[in-house]
DNA sequence: CGAGATGTTCGGCT
DNA sequence: AAGCCGAACATCTC
C-alpha cells in the first residue's frame, strides 16, 4: 500500500510512544522482514529499556530513533502497517514487532513480508539514511536534477523512471499514474522524447502531488478529491475525471498502469 | 479458484 | 557496461 503519503501517515501512528520507555518487546525474529539483520534475536534485548525519541520518513523509508544511539530502520513494502494498540496488546500472526509501553503498544504488521526492519547503532543517523537521494519536497530536488537523470534513462518508459526510488523517492504506482495523467503523457513514452519544458512541468507536478498527498492522505487517510485520477483508476468502466473518456489499463514497466487514452495520447 | 495487489531485488540480457 | 526486463518473494481478497 504505502507510498510517501501513506508512509507519513503510518509514521505518525507511532507518535503516542514518543518520549516513553520501551518496557517489553515482541519480535517474530523468524519473519522475513528481518532479512537485513545479521542477528534478529538481538532486536528485542536491544530495544528493551530505551526511550523512543523521534521518527522520520523519507520517501518510503522510515527511521525511528531510540536513546543510547539506537536506530530502527524500516520499509513497509506492499502490505506493511504501523499501528498503535492498547497496552499489553496480544500480538497477532502478522505482527512481526511490537513495542510495549506502559500506556500503548506500537505494532509493525506485514502479512506479505515485503517490508523490512533493521537495527543500527550510531551516534548520528545511520549511513544508509544519510545516503538517500534528495527528498521530493526538499530544495535539492530540482528541475535540473530531474532533467539530467532522465537524460540517462533515454530508452526507459517515463513510468519506469517515476518508479525509480533513486530519483523519485516515495513515488509508487498510483502517484506515478496520477502525475502522468496530470501532465498528459502516455506512460510508455520514452524519457528521451520529453522536451525541457515538459520535464519542468513533470517536476512541478511531482512536487504538487506529493505535497497535496501528504496533506490529504498523510494527515488522516482522507481520500483525495474526485478530480484526481486516484479515485477512478481501479474500477472497471471508470471514466477520466477530466474528459469522461473510459480509462485504459495495461501493464507498463512491469506494473498495472491506468491512463486516459484521450488526455494521454492514442494508445 | 485464479488473478492481481500503492514494492524491491536479483540475475540475465543487450 | 549501464541500463532494461522478468521472475521471485508471501498472503489475502475479489
Short mmCIF file of C-alpha atoms (C1' of nucleotides) in Angstrom, two decimals:
data_model
loop_
_atom_site.label_atom_id
_atom_site.label_comp_id
_atom_site.label_asym_id
_atom_site.label_seq_id
_atom_site.Cartn_x
_atom_site.Cartn_y
_atom_site.Cartn_z
CA UNK A 1 0.00 0.00 0.00
CA UNK A 2 2.35 2.67 1.13
CA UNK A 3 3.78 5.48 -0.96
CA UNK A 4 5.21 8.61 0.57
CA UNK A 5 1.94 9.98 1.92
CA UNK A 6 0.85 6.66 3.41
CA UNK A 7 4.30 6.18 4.92
CA UNK A 8 3.98 9.58 6.56
CA UNK A 9 0.57 8.60 7.90
CA UNK A 10 1.93 5.39 9.39
CA UNK A 11 4.97 7.16 10.84
CA UNK A 12 2.67 9.30 12.95
CA UNK A 13 0.73 6.28 14.14
CA UNK A 14 3.65 5.56 16.45
CA UNK A 15 3.69 9.09 17.93
CA UNK A 16 1.87 8.03 21.12
CA UNK A 17 5.07 6.28 22.19
CA UNK A 18 7.34 9.31 21.76
CA UNK A 19 9.26 10.22 24.90
CA UNK A 20 8.36 6.96 26.63
CA UNK A 21 10.28 3.86 27.63
CA UNK A 22 10.02 0.50 25.90
CA UNK A 23 9.14 -1.92 28.70
CA UNK A 24 8.99 -5.12 26.67
CA UNK A 25 9.40 -6.22 23.06
CA UNK A 26 7.76 -8.90 20.97
CA UNK A 27 9.85 -9.77 17.88
CA UNK A 28 8.87 -12.53 15.49
CA UNK A 29 12.52 -12.96 14.53
CA UNK A 30 11.89 -15.74 12.04
CA UNK A 31 9.92 -13.40 9.81
CA UNK A 32 11.42 -12.37 6.50
CA UNK A 33 11.12 -8.68 7.44
CA UNK A 34 14.35 -9.10 9.43
CA UNK A 35 16.33 -10.31 6.39
CA UNK A 36 18.66 -7.27 6.55
CA UNK A 37 19.69 -8.01 10.11
CA UNK A 38 22.52 -10.42 10.88
CA UNK A 39 21.16 -11.21 14.34
CA UNK A 40 17.42 -10.59 14.58
CA UNK A 41 17.34 -12.18 18.01
CA UNK A 42 19.28 -9.14 19.28
CA UNK A 43 16.41 -6.81 18.36
CA UNK A 44 14.25 -7.37 21.42
CA UNK A 45 17.02 -7.09 24.04
CA UNK A 46 18.48 -4.05 22.28
CA UNK A 47 15.21 -2.10 22.25
CA UNK A 48 14.06 -3.02 25.74
CA UNK A 49 14.51 -0.17 28.20
CA UNK A 50 15.18 2.50 25.56
CA UNK A 51 13.31 5.78 25.25
CA UNK A 52 11.56 6.29 21.89
CA UNK A 53 12.94 9.69 20.90
CA UNK A 54 11.92 10.59 17.34
CA UNK A 55 10.68 9.33 14.00
CA UNK A 56 11.43 10.31 10.40
CA UNK A 57 10.09 9.40 6.97
CA UNK A 58 11.98 9.80 3.71
CA UNK A 59 10.16 8.58 0.62
CA UNK A 60 9.11 5.06 1.56
CA UNK A 61 11.79 4.71 4.23
CA UNK A 62 11.27 5.08 7.96
CA UNK A 63 13.74 5.75 10.74
CA UNK A 64 12.99 5.58 14.46
CA UNK A 65 15.45 6.99 16.99
CA UNK A 66 15.90 5.48 20.45
CA UNK A 67 18.02 6.59 23.37
CA UNK A 68 21.62 5.46 23.57
CA UNK A 69 22.36 5.72 19.85
CA UNK A 70 19.96 3.01 18.70
CA UNK A 71 18.03 3.30 15.45
CA UNK A 72 15.28 1.20 13.94
CA UNK A 73 15.05 1.45 10.17
CA UNK A 74 12.04 0.23 8.27
CA UNK A 75 10.23 -0.16 4.98
CA UNK A 76 6.57 -1.11 4.67
CA UNK A 77 6.85 -2.98 1.38
CA UNK A 78 3.46 -3.73 -0.13
CA UNK A 79 1.37 -4.55 2.92
CA UNK A 80 3.22 -3.17 5.94
CA UNK A 81 1.41 -1.10 8.56
CA UNK A 82 2.30 0.72 11.75
CA UNK A 83 -0.39 0.73 14.40
CA UNK A 84 -0.91 1.92 17.95
CA UNK A 85 -2.82 -0.53 20.11
CA UNK A 86 -3.80 -0.84 23.75
CA UNK A 87 -1.23 -1.64 26.43
CA UNK A 88 -0.49 -5.38 26.62
CA UNK A 89 -1.99 -5.90 23.18
CA UNK A 90 -1.73 -9.59 22.26
CA UNK A 91 0.33 -9.87 19.02
CA UNK A 92 -1.39 -11.44 16.04
CA UNK A 93 0.02 -13.66 13.33
CA UNK A 94 1.50 -10.93 11.13
CA UNK A 95 2.65 -8.60 13.91
CA UNK A 96 6.40 -9.03 13.50
CA UNK A 97 7.42 -6.36 16.01
CA UNK A 98 5.51 -4.98 18.98
CA UNK A 99 6.97 -2.40 21.37
CA UNK A 100 5.11 -2.42 24.68
CA UNK A 101 4.92 0.85 26.61
CA UNK A 102 3.08 1.44 29.85
CA UNK A 103 0.10 3.01 28.09
CA UNK A 104 0.32 1.83 24.46
CA UNK A 105 1.66 -0.91 22.18
CA UNK A 106 3.29 0.02 18.87
CA UNK A 107 2.91 -2.62 16.18
CA UNK A 108 4.67 -3.36 12.88
CA UNK A 109 2.40 -5.66 10.92
CA UNK A 110 3.02 -7.02 7.42
CA UNK A 111 1.33 -10.11 6.02
CA UNK A 112 3.16 -10.27 2.67
CA UNK A 113 6.50 -9.54 4.31
CA UNK A 114 7.91 -7.43 1.50
CA UNK A 115 8.64 -4.88 4.22
CA UNK A 116 11.75 -4.87 6.37
CA UNK A 117 13.12 -3.86 9.73
CA UNK A 118 16.74 -3.35 10.71
CA UNK A 119 18.63 -2.10 13.73
CA UNK A 120 21.62 0.27 13.82
CA UNK A 121 23.92 1.62 16.49
CA UNK A 122 25.49 5.00 15.83
CA UNK A 123 25.81 8.48 17.34
CA UNK A 124 24.29 10.17 14.30
CA UNK A 125 21.79 8.93 11.75
CA UNK A 126 22.92 5.70 10.07
CA UNK A 127 24.91 5.81 6.87
CA UNK A 128 22.17 4.33 4.64
CA UNK A 129 19.79 7.06 5.79
CA UNK A 130 22.23 9.87 5.03
CA UNK A 131 22.84 8.36 1.58
CA UNK A 132 19.21 8.62 0.50
CA UNK A 133 18.60 10.78 -2.60
CA UNK A 134 17.09 14.28 -2.29
CA UNK A 135 13.52 14.09 -0.99
CA UNK A 136 10.91 15.31 -3.46
CA UNK A 137 9.79 18.10 -1.16
CA UNK A 138 13.34 19.27 -0.41
CA UNK A 139 15.06 22.18 -2.20
CA UNK A 140 17.71 19.76 -3.51
CA UNK A 141 15.07 18.05 -5.65
CA UNK A 142 15.45 20.44 -8.58
CA UNK A 143 14.20 20.52 -12.16
CA UNK A 144 17.84 20.25 -13.26
CA UNK A 145 18.30 17.07 -11.25
CA UNK A 146 15.25 15.51 -12.90
CA UNK A 147 16.40 16.68 -16.30
CA UNK A 148 19.87 15.19 -16.05
CA UNK A 149 18.63 11.95 -14.50
CA UNK A 150 16.00 11.41 -17.20
CA UNK A 151 18.66 12.01 -19.85
CA UNK A 152 20.47 8.90 -18.56
CA UNK A 153 17.30 6.85 -18.97
CA UNK A 154 16.53 7.87 -22.53
CA UNK A 155 15.15 4.44 -23.57
CA UNK A 156 13.19 3.91 -20.42
CA UNK A 157 9.41 4.44 -20.27
CA UNK A 158 8.64 7.56 -18.25
CA UNK A 159 6.52 5.44 -15.91
CA UNK A 160 9.57 3.28 -15.07
CA UNK A 161 11.60 6.41 -14.34
CA UNK A 162 8.93 7.73 -11.96
CA UNK A 163 9.03 4.45 -10.04
CA UNK A 164 12.82 4.69 -9.64
CA UNK A 165 13.36 5.37 -5.93
CA UNK A 166 16.85 6.76 -6.51
CA UNK A 167 15.32 9.69 -8.40
CA UNK A 168 11.71 9.95 -7.17
CA UNK A 169 11.86 8.63 -3.59
CA UNK A 170 8.37 7.82 -2.35
CA UNK A 171 6.61 7.77 -5.72
CA UNK A 172 4.80 4.48 -6.27
CA UNK A 173 2.29 3.06 -8.69
CA UNK A 174 -0.69 5.27 -8.05
CA UNK A 175 1.30 8.51 -7.72
CA UNK A 176 3.19 7.80 -10.95
CA UNK A 177 -0.10 7.33 -12.80
CA UNK A 178 -1.52 10.47 -11.21
CA UNK A 179 1.49 12.56 -12.28
CA UNK A 180 1.48 11.29 -15.87
CA UNK A 181 -2.27 11.82 -16.17
CA UNK A 182 -1.95 15.42 -14.98
CA UNK A 183 0.90 16.09 -17.39
CA UNK A 184 -0.82 14.37 -20.32
CA UNK A 185 1.91 11.84 -21.08
CA UNK A 186 1.30 8.27 -22.18
CA UNK A 187 3.12 6.20 -19.51
CA UNK A 188 5.07 4.19 -22.09
CA UNK A 189 6.65 7.29 -23.62
CA UNK A 190 10.44 7.09 -23.65
CA UNK A 191 12.15 9.66 -21.43
CA UNK A 192 14.16 10.95 -24.39
CA UNK A 193 11.03 12.26 -26.10
CA UNK A 194 10.19 14.74 -23.33
CA UNK A 195 11.17 18.34 -24.03
CA UNK A 196 12.83 20.51 -21.42
CA UNK A 197 9.62 22.42 -20.63
CA UNK A 198 7.75 19.11 -20.35
CA UNK A 199 10.31 17.82 -17.86
CA UNK A 200 9.97 21.00 -15.86
CA UNK A 201 6.21 20.51 -15.81
CA UNK A 202 6.67 16.90 -14.72
CA UNK A 203 8.95 18.04 -11.90
CA UNK A 204 6.47 20.66 -10.77
CA UNK A 205 3.54 18.25 -10.87
CA UNK A 206 5.52 15.65 -8.93
CA UNK A 207 6.08 18.19 -6.17
CA UNK A 208 2.50 19.41 -6.18
CA UNK A 209 1.01 15.91 -5.97
CA UNK A 210 3.49 14.87 -3.28
CA UNK A 211 2.68 17.94 -1.20
CA UNK A 212 -1.09 17.52 -1.61
CA UNK A 213 -0.97 13.77 -0.95
CA UNK A 214 0.97 14.25 2.28
CA UNK A 215 -1.51 16.91 3.38
CA UNK A 216 -4.62 14.89 2.50
CA UNK A 217 -3.67 11.23 2.98
CA UNK A 218 -0.73 11.74 5.31
CA UNK A 219 -2.84 13.58 7.88
CA UNK A 220 -5.79 11.24 8.37
CA UNK A 221 -6.00 8.94 5.33
CA UNK A 222 -8.70 11.07 3.65
CA UNK A 223 -9.40 10.33 0.00
CA UNK A 224 -8.04 12.87 -2.48
CA UNK A 225 -10.66 14.99 -4.34
CA UNK A 226 -12.83 13.37 -7.02
CA UNK A 227 -10.91 15.42 -9.59
CA UNK A 228 -7.88 13.16 -9.05
CA UNK A 229 -7.34 10.04 -11.15
CA UNK A 230 -6.77 8.24 -7.82
CA UNK A 231 -10.47 7.68 -7.19
CA UNK A 232 -11.20 6.31 -10.66
CA UNK A 233 -8.23 4.20 -11.61
CA UNK A 234 -9.15 0.79 -10.22
CA UNK A 235 -12.78 0.16 -11.04
CA UNK A 236 -13.63 -1.21 -14.47
CA UNK A 237 -15.59 1.12 -16.73
CA UNK A 238 -14.49 4.24 -14.92
CA UNK A 239 -14.17 7.49 -16.82
CA UNK A 240 -11.44 10.10 -16.96
CA UNK A 241 -12.45 12.77 -14.44
CA UNK A 242 -11.29 15.42 -16.89
CA UNK A 243 -12.80 14.37 -20.25
CA UNK A 244 -15.10 11.43 -19.39
CA UNK A 245 -13.31 9.05 -21.77
CA UNK A 246 -13.19 5.43 -20.48
CA UNK A 247 -9.84 4.87 -18.78
CA UNK A 248 -7.36 2.33 -20.15
CA UNK A 249 -5.48 -0.25 -18.10
CA UNK A 250 -2.49 -2.31 -19.07
CA UNK A 251 0.90 -3.40 -17.80
CA UNK A 252 3.63 -0.85 -18.42
CA UNK A 253 7.08 -1.01 -16.85
CA UNK A 254 6.03 -4.19 -15.10
CA UNK A 255 3.13 -2.61 -13.20
CA UNK A 256 -0.57 -2.29 -13.84
CA UNK A 257 -0.99 1.19 -15.23
CA UNK A 258 -4.09 3.32 -15.69
CA UNK A 259 -4.30 6.21 -18.11
CA UNK A 260 -6.72 8.24 -20.23
CA UNK A 261 -6.37 7.36 -23.93
CA UNK A 262 -7.59 10.81 -24.91
CA UNK A 263 -5.67 13.02 -22.49
CA UNK A 264 -2.51 10.92 -22.68
CA UNK A 265 -2.19 10.01 -26.35
CA UNK A 266 -3.60 7.36 -28.64
CA UNK A 267 -2.67 4.02 -27.14
"C1'" DC B 1 -10.22 -20.87 -7.52
"C1'" DG B 2 -7.14 -17.94 -10.36
"C1'" DA B 3 -5.62 -13.41 -10.73
"C1'" DG B 4 -3.84 -9.49 -9.07
"C1'" DA B 5 -2.13 -6.26 -5.47
"C1'" DT B 6 0.06 1.65 -3.72
"C1'" DG B 7 7.36 -2.78 -3.74
"C1'" DT B 8 12.18 -4.21 -4.12
"C1'" DT B 9 15.89 -7.17 -5.58
"C1'" DC B 10 18.42 -10.24 -8.24
"C1'" DG B 11 20.06 -12.48 -12.26
"C1'" DG B 12 20.39 -12.46 -17.18
"C1'" DC B 13 20.48 -9.94 -21.42
"C1'" DT B 14 21.71 -6.09 -24.57
"C1'" DA C 1 28.90 -1.53 -19.14
"C1'" DA C 2 24.96 0.91 -17.74
"C1'" DG C 3 20.51 0.07 -18.10
"C1'" DC C 4 16.30 -2.76 -19.09
"C1'" DC C 5 13.19 -6.69 -18.14
"C1'" DG C 6 11.02 -10.55 -15.95
"C1'" DA C 7 10.80 -13.50 -12.00
"C1'" DA C 8 10.65 -14.21 -7.29
"C1'" DC C 9 9.21 -13.14 -2.72
"C1'" DA C 10 4.13 -14.40 0.71
"C1'" DT C 11 -0.54 -13.75 1.74
"C1'" DC C 12 -5.03 -12.07 1.24
"C1'" DT C 13 -9.05 -10.63 -1.41
"C1'" DC C 14 -12.25 -10.37 -5.19
#
